[in-house]
Amino acid sequence: MADEIATTTGIARHGGSRLPSVDVDSFNIELKDDEGFVGDRASKGAFRAIFDKWRKPLRESDKDPFGDEPSDEISKKKLDAILVGDDLEASAVLHSAIEEFAQELAYVTRKFLKTKAWDKTERIVVGGGFRDSRLGELAIARTQIILKDENLKVDLVPIRLHPDEAGLIGTLHLAPSWIFEAHDSILAVDIGGTNIRCGVLETRWKKAPDLSKAAVWKSELWRHADDEPTREGAVKRLVKMLKDLIAAAEAEGLKLAPFIGIACPGVINEDGSIAKGAQNLPGNWESSKFNLPASLVEAIPRIGDHDTAVLMHNDGVAQGLSEVPFMQDVERWGVLTIGTGLGNARYTNRRKENGKDKDDKKTKEKKTKD
């Protein structure tokens, strides 16, 4: 199994297609149509542009219920309040924007379902910052109705966990099972174009071996977009955050595993470098001379009594992995993360019988026949 060859920074290949619980059939696909990248039609910015378009007729008649505030600066919390408020005109504008965005999201979903990698997808989880709002939930529900009306046999559901926590908890599913037998917590990092979030995750593996009860014990957030650091400055700050969390976990008596799971934007190469898609991160993260996992191993060579292992994957993949315990009633499923862009990944569950993979069973049967 070529995908299971260990690397110098840890346990398996970064950005790997074969993970303990699932095969990652694809991630970070960039589909195009006549208007450009398909994903741009269902991003957070796309919704704000649609919302602004529906405000325009009222603005021209000086009757815009939202006043002079720019559409991209009105908070999700305020928009959610308007949806259930007494201002019917303002609520109608939002509902119009939700309907149009849902049509766009349905279009984008159909495009993904037509690709070979997404063939026979049974369920799609929608995450990202847009999902963390009432208007986001309504848009997802409306999209589901549109797809059902077209007789597409796919379920569209909001991600269960808060998107900020899902990105961290999903990294648990990058780790090998021995980690959960000997330790009760791991370190996780979720890197985004605006924030870097680090956390200590309690696996609660003894209560739920499928990791369905895993939770964020403690986390730290750094809004790096405000500080505009260099790449080296960002790594230095990240290392400090991790060391602070290690100290806090040790003080609490947690059995912290010598493992750091990282969720990062872009196409992740098997050696830990980033091929593309990291343009929103501070500095040049796509340089052939830069390797984040190797930098972390150098800065934090040991956790407890063991050498540090680091494994990195795409942030959309990681967020989707948080749903693994809840996707056991289907075989093929995917994730769409609506944020600055549209993250995407498709998975096939790796079924196990008596603790062994079906793939291994088939291989043994074939050898017996031969």
Short mmCIF file of C-alpha atoms in Angstrom, two decimals:
data_model
loop_
_atom_site.label_atom_id
_atom_site.label_comp_id
_atom_site.label_asym_id
_atom_site.label_seq_id
_atom_site.Cartn_x
_atom_site.Cartn_y
_atom_site.Cartn_z
CA MET A 1 0.00 0.00 0.00
CA ALA A 2 1.91 3.02 -1.26
CA ASP A 3 -0.32 5.40 0.63
CA GLU A 4 0.70 3.88 3.96
CA ILE A 5 4.44 4.57 3.68
CA ALA A 6 5.57 6.70 6.63
CA THR A 7 7.30 10.03 6.16
CA THR A 8 9.95 11.75 8.25
CA THR A 9 7.37 13.93 9.97
CA GLY A 10 5.05 11.28 11.23
CA ILE A 11 2.74 8.44 10.54
CA ALA A 12 1.30 8.62 7.05
CA ARG A 13 1.39 10.85 4.02
CA HIS A 14 0.22 14.43 4.30
CA GLY A 15 -2.86 15.13 2.20
CA GLY A 16 -3.33 11.37 1.90
CA SER A 17 -6.21 9.68 0.11
CA ARG A 18 -6.27 6.73 2.49
CA LEU A 19 -7.19 7.58 6.07
CA PRO A 20 -8.09 5.27 8.98
CA SER A 21 -11.87 5.55 8.51
CA VAL A 22 -12.34 6.81 4.94
CA ASP A 23 -10.81 7.03 1.52
CA VAL A 24 -10.66 10.64 0.32
CA ASP A 25 -11.83 10.34 -3.28
CA SER A 26 -11.15 13.99 -4.09
CA PHE A 27 -10.66 17.37 -2.46
CA ASN A 28 -10.28 20.97 -3.50
CA ILE A 29 -11.68 20.36 -7.01
CA GLU A 30 -11.79 23.58 -9.03
CA LEU A 31 -14.67 23.25 -11.49
CA LYS A 32 -15.24 25.86 -14.18
CA ASP A 33 -18.11 26.96 -16.39
CA ASP A 34 -18.52 29.82 -18.87
CA GLU A 35 -18.50 32.36 -16.04
CA GLY A 36 -15.36 31.12 -14.29
CA PHE A 37 -14.85 28.99 -11.19
CA VAL A 38 -18.10 27.30 -10.22
CA GLY A 39 -17.34 27.52 -6.51
CA ASP A 40 -17.35 31.32 -6.65
CA ARG A 41 -21.11 31.19 -7.23
CA ALA A 42 -21.72 29.68 -3.78
CA SER A 43 -19.25 31.49 -1.54
CA LYS A 44 -19.83 33.86 1.35
CA GLY A 45 -18.98 36.75 -0.97
CA ALA A 46 -21.48 35.52 -3.54
CA PHE A 47 -24.28 35.66 -0.97
CA ARG A 48 -23.34 39.20 0.03
CA ALA A 49 -23.34 40.26 -3.64
CA ILE A 50 -26.80 38.75 -4.14
CA PHE A 51 -28.03 40.42 -0.96
CA ASP A 52 -26.69 43.76 -2.17
CA LYS A 53 -28.44 43.31 -5.53
CA TRP A 54 -31.82 42.87 -3.81
CA ARG A 55 -31.18 45.99 -1.73
CA LYS A 56 -30.49 48.09 -4.81
CA PRO A 57 -34.12 48.87 -5.89
CA LEU A 58 -34.95 50.03 -2.37
CA ARG A 59 -31.75 52.02 -2.11
CA GLU A 60 -32.58 53.90 -5.31
CA SER A 61 -35.92 54.95 -3.85
CA ASP A 62 -34.34 55.91 -0.52
CA LYS A 63 -36.29 53.19 1.25
CA ASP A 64 -33.50 50.73 2.02
CA PRO A 65 -34.43 49.26 5.43
CA PHE A 66 -30.76 48.46 6.05
CA GLY A 67 -29.72 52.11 5.80
CA ASP A 68 -26.28 53.08 4.55
CA GLU A 69 -24.40 50.11 5.99
CA PRO A 70 -22.52 48.17 3.26
CA SER A 71 -23.90 44.71 2.60
CA ASP A 72 -20.63 42.94 3.37
CA GLU A 73 -20.31 44.65 6.77
CA ILE A 74 -23.69 43.72 8.24
CA SER A 75 -23.11 40.94 10.77
CA LYS A 76 -24.70 37.51 10.47
CA LYS A 77 -26.21 38.04 13.91
CA LYS A 78 -27.98 41.20 12.74
CA LEU A 79 -29.22 39.52 9.56
CA ASP A 80 -30.56 36.58 11.58
CA ALA A 81 -32.44 38.98 13.85
CA ILE A 82 -34.00 40.71 10.83
CA LEU A 83 -35.26 37.36 9.51
CA VAL A 84 -37.52 36.99 12.52
CA GLY A 85 -38.10 40.69 13.18
CA ASP A 86 -41.04 42.98 12.51
CA ASP A 87 -39.56 44.76 9.48
CA LEU A 88 -41.30 42.79 6.74
CA GLU A 89 -39.58 44.58 3.87
CA ALA A 90 -36.11 43.93 5.29
CA SER A 91 -37.03 40.30 5.94
CA ALA A 92 -38.38 39.98 2.38
CA VAL A 93 -35.09 41.27 0.96
CA LEU A 94 -33.19 38.63 2.92
CA HIS A 95 -35.55 35.84 1.90
CA SER A 96 -35.15 36.88 -1.75
CA ALA A 97 -31.37 36.71 -1.37
CA ILE A 98 -31.59 33.31 0.33
CA GLU A 99 -33.75 31.94 -2.49
CA GLU A 100 -31.36 33.14 -5.21
CA PHE A 101 -28.32 31.86 -3.32
CA ALA A 102 -30.01 28.48 -2.84
CA GLN A 103 -30.54 28.25 -6.60
CA GLU A 104 -26.82 28.96 -7.08
CA LEU A 105 -25.82 26.39 -4.46
CA ALA A 106 -28.10 23.82 -6.13
CA TYR A 107 -26.39 24.57 -9.47
CA VAL A 108 -22.95 24.12 -7.93
CA THR A 109 -24.01 20.90 -6.19
CA ARG A 110 -25.27 19.46 -9.46
CA LYS A 111 -21.92 20.28 -11.10
CA PHE A 112 -20.05 18.36 -8.41
CA LEU A 113 -22.42 15.39 -8.59
CA LYS A 114 -21.76 15.10 -12.34
CA THR A 115 -18.02 14.60 -11.82
CA LYS A 116 -16.53 11.12 -11.70
CA ALA A 117 -15.10 11.69 -8.22
CA TRP A 118 -18.53 12.60 -6.81
CA ASP A 119 -20.48 9.85 -8.57
CA LYS A 120 -23.03 8.04 -6.37
CA THR A 121 -22.71 10.54 -3.52
CA GLU A 122 -25.53 9.86 -1.06
CA ARG A 123 -25.16 12.76 1.38
CA ILE A 124 -23.46 16.16 1.42
CA VAL A 125 -22.58 18.00 4.61
CA VAL A 126 -22.44 21.79 4.36
CA GLY A 127 -20.00 23.57 6.64
CA GLY A 128 -17.98 26.76 6.68
CA GLY A 129 -18.74 30.10 8.30
CA PHE A 130 -21.86 30.69 6.22
CA ARG A 131 -23.53 27.65 7.79
CA ASP A 132 -23.14 29.22 11.25
CA SER A 133 -26.24 31.41 10.90
CA ARG A 134 -29.98 31.09 10.56
CA LEU A 135 -29.87 32.46 7.03
CA GLY A 136 -27.22 29.87 6.16
CA GLU A 137 -29.37 27.06 7.54
CA LEU A 138 -32.38 28.33 5.55
CA ALA A 139 -30.29 28.48 2.36
CA ILE A 140 -29.12 24.90 2.89
CA ALA A 141 -32.68 23.68 3.58
CA ARG A 142 -34.01 25.48 0.50
CA THR A 143 -31.24 23.96 -1.64
CA GLN A 144 -32.19 20.52 -0.38
CA ILE A 145 -35.81 21.11 -1.45
CA ILE A 146 -34.68 22.24 -4.93
CA LEU A 147 -32.55 19.11 -5.38
CA LYS A 148 -35.34 16.84 -4.15
CA ASP A 149 -37.75 18.49 -6.58
CA GLU A 150 -35.34 17.50 -9.35
CA ASN A 151 -35.35 13.91 -8.06
CA LEU A 152 -31.67 13.98 -7.17
CA LYS A 153 -31.12 11.26 -4.58
CA VAL A 154 -28.78 13.14 -2.30
CA ASP A 155 -29.29 14.60 1.17
CA LEU A 156 -27.94 18.07 1.94
CA VAL A 157 -27.45 18.66 5.68
CA PRO A 158 -25.73 21.31 7.84
CA ILE A 159 -22.59 20.18 9.62
CA ARG A 160 -23.38 19.20 13.24
CA LEU A 161 -20.54 20.92 15.06
CA HIS A 162 -19.76 24.61 15.03
CA PRO A 163 -17.54 25.07 11.94
CA ASP A 164 -14.71 26.41 14.11
CA GLU A 165 -14.71 23.25 16.23
CA ALA A 166 -15.36 20.90 13.30
CA GLY A 167 -12.07 21.88 11.65
CA LEU A 168 -10.18 20.94 14.81
CA ILE A 169 -12.09 17.78 15.71
CA GLY A 170 -11.84 16.48 12.16
CA THR A 171 -8.06 16.15 12.54
CA LEU A 172 -8.68 13.31 15.02
CA HIS A 173 -9.57 11.18 12.02
CA LEU A 174 -6.09 11.70 10.59
CA ALA A 175 -4.54 9.93 13.58
CA PRO A 176 -3.84 6.17 13.84
CA SER A 177 -5.83 4.16 16.38
CA TRP A 178 -2.90 3.44 18.72
CA ILE A 179 -2.93 7.10 19.74
CA PHE A 180 -6.39 6.74 21.26
CA GLU A 181 -5.46 3.61 23.22
CA ALA A 182 -2.53 5.22 25.02
CA HIS A 183 -3.60 8.87 25.26
CA ASP A 184 -6.74 10.88 25.99
CA SER A 185 -6.05 14.06 24.02
CA ILE A 186 -4.25 15.46 20.99
CA LEU A 187 -3.24 18.85 19.59
CA ALA A 188 -5.04 20.26 16.57
CA VAL A 189 -4.47 23.29 14.34
CA ASP A 190 -6.93 24.91 11.93
CA ILE A 191 -5.32 27.49 9.65
CA GLY A 192 -7.45 29.93 7.70
CA GLY A 193 -7.04 33.06 5.63
CA THR A 194 -8.08 35.23 8.59
CA ASN A 195 -7.48 33.16 11.73
CA ILE A 196 -5.26 30.45 13.14
CA ARG A 197 -6.98 28.33 15.76
CA CYS A 198 -5.22 25.78 17.95
CA GLY A 199 -6.81 23.40 20.39
CA VAL A 200 -6.42 20.47 22.74
CA LEU A 201 -9.00 17.82 21.87
CA GLU A 202 -10.33 15.32 24.38
CA THR A 203 -10.84 12.12 22.42
CA ARG A 204 -13.22 10.46 24.96
CA TRP A 205 -12.31 7.32 23.05
CA LYS A 206 -13.19 4.96 25.91
CA LYS A 207 -16.74 6.31 25.95
CA ALA A 208 -17.09 6.33 22.17
CA PRO A 209 -14.45 4.53 20.06
CA ASP A 210 -15.97 6.13 16.95
CA LEU A 211 -14.91 9.56 18.34
CA SER A 212 -18.50 10.81 18.27
CA LYS A 213 -18.08 12.30 21.76
CA ALA A 214 -14.76 14.04 21.10
CA ALA A 215 -14.67 17.68 22.19
CA VAL A 216 -12.45 20.74 22.27
CA TRP A 217 -11.04 20.98 25.81
CA LYS A 218 -9.22 24.28 25.32
CA SER A 219 -8.47 26.45 22.28
CA GLU A 220 -6.69 29.63 21.31
CA LEU A 221 -7.50 31.94 18.42
CA TRP A 222 -5.19 34.37 16.69
CA ARG A 223 -6.63 36.70 14.06
CA HIS A 224 -3.46 36.98 11.99
CA ALA A 225 -5.14 39.10 9.31
CA ASP A 226 -5.13 42.01 11.77
CA ASP A 227 -1.40 41.72 12.49
CA GLU A 228 -0.24 40.99 8.92
CA PRO A 229 2.78 38.93 10.05
CA THR A 230 5.51 37.43 7.88
CA ARG A 231 5.34 33.69 7.23
CA GLU A 232 8.12 33.11 9.75
CA GLY A 233 6.33 35.34 12.26
CA ALA A 234 3.13 33.34 11.80
CA VAL A 235 4.93 30.03 12.40
CA LYS A 236 6.64 31.44 15.50
CA ARG A 237 3.27 32.56 16.92
CA LEU A 238 1.73 29.17 16.08
CA VAL A 239 4.54 27.37 17.90
CA LYS A 240 4.00 29.56 20.98
CA MET A 241 0.27 28.82 20.95
CA LEU A 242 0.95 25.08 20.78
CA LYS A 243 3.54 25.19 23.56
CA ASP A 244 1.10 27.11 25.77
CA LEU A 245 -1.55 24.46 25.13
CA ILE A 246 0.91 21.63 25.87
CA ALA A 247 1.75 23.27 29.20
CA ALA A 248 -1.96 23.72 30.03
CA ALA A 249 -2.73 20.08 29.17
CA GLU A 250 0.15 18.80 31.26
CA ALA A 251 -0.92 20.98 34.20
CA GLU A 252 -4.42 19.52 33.95
CA GLY A 253 -3.04 15.98 33.93
CA LEU A 254 -4.18 15.11 30.42
CA LYS A 255 -2.34 12.32 28.59
CA LEU A 256 -1.44 14.34 25.52
CA ALA A 257 -0.48 12.29 22.46
CA PRO A 258 2.75 13.11 20.59
CA PHE A 259 0.65 14.07 17.58
CA ILE A 260 -0.38 17.35 15.94
CA GLY A 261 -3.15 17.30 13.34
CA ILE A 262 -3.24 20.28 10.98
CA ALA A 263 -6.03 21.57 8.74
CA CYS A 264 -4.71 24.00 6.13
CA PRO A 265 -6.08 25.59 2.94
CA GLY A 266 -4.89 24.38 -0.42
CA VAL A 267 -3.68 21.25 -2.14
CA ILE A 268 -1.42 19.45 0.32
CA ASN A 269 1.46 17.43 -1.13
CA GLU A 270 2.45 14.14 0.47
CA ASP A 271 5.72 15.65 1.78
CA GLY A 272 3.86 18.43 3.64
CA SER A 273 4.43 21.21 1.13
CA ILE A 274 1.49 23.12 -0.36
CA ALA A 275 0.99 22.98 -4.12
CA LYS A 276 -1.60 25.76 -4.45
CA GLY A 277 -4.53 27.43 -2.73
CA ALA A 278 -2.67 29.07 0.17
CA GLN A 279 -2.67 32.58 -1.29
CA ASN A 280 -4.64 34.05 1.64
CA LEU A 281 -2.09 32.94 4.24
CA PRO A 282 0.61 35.31 5.54
CA GLY A 283 3.66 35.18 3.27
CA ASN A 284 4.41 32.54 0.64
CA TRP A 285 3.29 29.15 1.97
CA GLU A 286 3.57 27.56 -1.47
CA SER A 287 7.35 27.96 -1.64
CA SER A 288 9.28 24.72 -2.23
CA LYS A 289 11.57 25.83 0.61
CA PHE A 290 8.75 25.96 3.18
CA ASN A 291 7.33 22.95 4.99
CA LEU A 292 5.04 23.62 7.95
CA PRO A 293 4.99 20.07 9.39
CA ALA A 294 8.79 19.92 9.32
CA SER A 295 8.98 23.38 10.95
CA LEU A 296 6.71 22.25 13.79
CA VAL A 297 8.66 19.02 14.36
CA GLU A 298 11.85 21.08 14.55
CA ALA A 299 10.31 23.57 17.02
CA ILE A 300 8.47 20.91 19.10
CA PRO A 301 10.57 17.73 18.69
CA ARG A 302 8.94 15.90 21.60
CA ILE A 303 5.62 15.89 23.41
CA GLY A 304 5.89 14.10 26.73
CA ASP A 305 8.31 11.20 26.35
CA HIS A 306 7.80 10.66 22.62
CA ASP A 307 8.90 12.13 19.31
CA THR A 308 6.36 14.47 17.78
CA ALA A 309 4.41 13.31 14.73
CA VAL A 310 2.61 15.84 12.51
CA LEU A 311 0.01 15.15 9.86
CA MET A 312 -1.54 17.85 7.65
CA HIS A 313 -4.52 17.79 5.32
CA ASN A 314 -6.75 20.23 3.50
CA ASP A 315 -9.02 22.28 5.79
CA GLY A 316 -12.19 21.31 3.93
CA VAL A 317 -11.26 17.64 4.23
CA ALA A 318 -10.62 18.05 7.97
CA GLN A 319 -13.91 19.83 8.59
CA GLY A 320 -15.79 17.09 6.79
CA LEU A 321 -13.98 14.38 8.75
CA SER A 322 -15.70 15.59 11.93
CA GLU A 323 -18.84 13.94 10.49
CA VAL A 324 -17.31 10.47 10.09
CA PRO A 325 -19.09 8.96 13.13
CA PHE A 326 -22.46 10.18 11.83
CA MET A 327 -22.03 8.98 8.23
CA GLN A 328 -21.98 5.25 8.87
CA ASP A 329 -25.44 4.72 7.35
CA VAL A 330 -24.15 5.72 3.90
CA GLU A 331 -21.15 4.63 1.86
CA ARG A 332 -20.23 7.70 -0.20
CA TRP A 333 -20.59 11.24 1.08
CA GLY A 334 -19.08 14.68 0.66
CA VAL A 335 -18.60 18.09 2.22
CA LEU A 336 -18.98 21.62 0.89
CA THR A 337 -17.60 24.41 3.07
CA ILE A 338 -18.99 27.85 2.29
CA GLY A 339 -16.56 30.56 3.29
CA THR A 340 -14.25 32.91 1.41
CA GLY A 341 -14.28 30.23 -1.26
CA LEU A 342 -16.05 26.88 -1.60
CA GLY A 343 -14.10 24.02 -0.05
CA ASN A 344 -15.03 20.51 -1.12
CA ALA A 345 -14.18 16.88 -0.48
CA ARG A 346 -15.71 13.48 -1.24
CA TYR A 347 -15.26 10.38 0.91
CA THR A 348 -15.95 6.66 0.77
CA ASN A 349 -16.26 4.93 4.13
CA ARG A 350 -13.81 2.13 4.83
CA ARG A 351 -15.96 -0.69 6.18
CA LYS A 352 -14.52 -3.00 8.81
CA GLU A 353 -15.48 -6.55 9.72
CA ASN A 354 -14.16 -8.01 12.97
CA GLY A 355 -11.73 -5.15 13.28
CA LYS A 356 -10.25 -5.65 9.80
CA ASP A 357 -10.77 -3.68 6.61
CA LYS A 358 -12.88 -5.24 3.89
CA ASP A 359 -10.02 -4.38 1.50
CA ASP A 360 -7.67 -6.58 3.51
CA LYS A 361 -10.24 -9.40 3.53
CA LYS A 362 -10.63 -9.22 -0.25
CA THR A 363 -6.83 -9.26 -0.70
CA LYS A 364 -6.52 -12.41 1.45
CA GLU A 365 -9.36 -14.11 -0.45
CA LYS A 366 -7.65 -13.31 -3.76
CA LYS A 367 -4.32 -14.73 -2.54
CA THR A 368 -6.10 -17.92 -1.39
CA LYS A 369 -7.68 -18.38 -4.84
CA ASP A 370 -4.32 -17.77 -6.54
#
